[in-house]
XYZ file of C-alpha atoms in Angstrom:
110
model
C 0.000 0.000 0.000
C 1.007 3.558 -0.606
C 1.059 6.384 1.843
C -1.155 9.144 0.916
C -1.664 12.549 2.473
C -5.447 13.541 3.605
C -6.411 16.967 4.460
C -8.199 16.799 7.747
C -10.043 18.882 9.443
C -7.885 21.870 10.467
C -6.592 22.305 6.722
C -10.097 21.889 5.256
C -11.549 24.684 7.532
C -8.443 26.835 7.080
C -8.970 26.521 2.814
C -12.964 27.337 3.313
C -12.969 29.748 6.045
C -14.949 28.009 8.404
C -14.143 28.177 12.346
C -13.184 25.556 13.813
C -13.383 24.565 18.066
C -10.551 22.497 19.314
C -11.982 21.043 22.842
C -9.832 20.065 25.746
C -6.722 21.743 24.367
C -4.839 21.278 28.044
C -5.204 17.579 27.411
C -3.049 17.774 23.984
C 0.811 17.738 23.800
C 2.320 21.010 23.529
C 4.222 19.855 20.535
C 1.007 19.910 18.383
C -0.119 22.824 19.536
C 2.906 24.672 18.965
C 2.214 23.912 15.533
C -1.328 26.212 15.702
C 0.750 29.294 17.003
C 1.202 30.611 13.041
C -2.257 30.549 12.656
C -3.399 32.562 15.830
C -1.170 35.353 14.599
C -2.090 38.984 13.606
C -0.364 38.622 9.911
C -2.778 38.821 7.060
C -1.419 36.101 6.051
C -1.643 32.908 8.366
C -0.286 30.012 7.304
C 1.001 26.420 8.444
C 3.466 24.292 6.707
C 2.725 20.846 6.391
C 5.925 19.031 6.145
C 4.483 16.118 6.893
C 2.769 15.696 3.517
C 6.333 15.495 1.921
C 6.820 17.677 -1.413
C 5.211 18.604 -4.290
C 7.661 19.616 -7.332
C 10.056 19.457 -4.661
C 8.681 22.146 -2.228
C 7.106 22.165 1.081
C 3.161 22.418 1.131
C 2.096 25.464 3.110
C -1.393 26.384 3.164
C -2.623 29.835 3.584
C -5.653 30.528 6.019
C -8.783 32.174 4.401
C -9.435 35.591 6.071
C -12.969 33.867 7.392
C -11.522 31.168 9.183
C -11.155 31.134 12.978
C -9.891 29.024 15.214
C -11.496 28.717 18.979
C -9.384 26.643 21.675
C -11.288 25.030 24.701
C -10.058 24.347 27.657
C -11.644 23.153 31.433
C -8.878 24.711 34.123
C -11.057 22.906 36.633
C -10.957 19.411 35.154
C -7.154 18.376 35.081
C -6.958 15.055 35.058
C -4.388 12.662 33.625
C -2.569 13.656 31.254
C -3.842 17.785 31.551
C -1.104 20.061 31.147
C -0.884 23.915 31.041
C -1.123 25.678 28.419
C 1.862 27.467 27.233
C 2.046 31.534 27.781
C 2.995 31.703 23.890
C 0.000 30.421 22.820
C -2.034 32.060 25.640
C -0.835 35.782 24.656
C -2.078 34.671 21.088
C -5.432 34.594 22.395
C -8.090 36.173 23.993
C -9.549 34.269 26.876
C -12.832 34.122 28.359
C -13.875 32.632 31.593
C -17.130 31.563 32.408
C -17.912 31.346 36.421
C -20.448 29.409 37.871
C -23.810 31.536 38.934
C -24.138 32.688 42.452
C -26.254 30.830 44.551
C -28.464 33.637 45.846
C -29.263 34.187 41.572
C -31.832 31.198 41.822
C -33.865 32.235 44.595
C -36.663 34.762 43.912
């Protein structure tokens, strides 16, 4: 059998703009996500090269993200567990975080 490259996911919603919600990003090896920091940059031009594909007329892949797409990182602080690890500062200061707190108790009583 012969190896052939498949766009997943991240590529296809990078080439048609669509946004895309990674969940549980604490529980993923900071290796890989290293790999999203180009693409949560402030360049016009975000891109990600995909040496892992191999070459085409002898050059590396890189594909360019459409100005539409988006990509939104999730992430439990509370949950941990095994394997949960922090998220670096790098990618952290590439985006903008939002933390939802539980409701006060008094809210529910009229």
């Amino acid at each position: 059998p012969k190896f052939t490259w498949v766009d997943g996911v991240l590529v296809q919603a990078m080439q048609e703009g669509h946004w895309l919600y990674l969940e549980s990003v604490h529980m993923c090896p900071s290796s890989v996500l290293d790999r999203l920091n180009p693409l949560l940059e402030n360049h016009i031009e975000r891109e990600i090269v995909l040496s892992e594909c191999g070459t085409i007329d002898g050059k590396t892949r890189v594909v360019r993200a459409h100005t539409d797409f988006r990509l939104i990182l999730g992430m439990d602080q509370e949950a941990g567990g095994t394997g949960a690890a922090e998220v670096s500062r790098a990618m952290r200061n590439r985006c903008v975080e939002v933390c939802f707190l539980p409701p006060a108790v008094d809210a529910f009583e009229m």
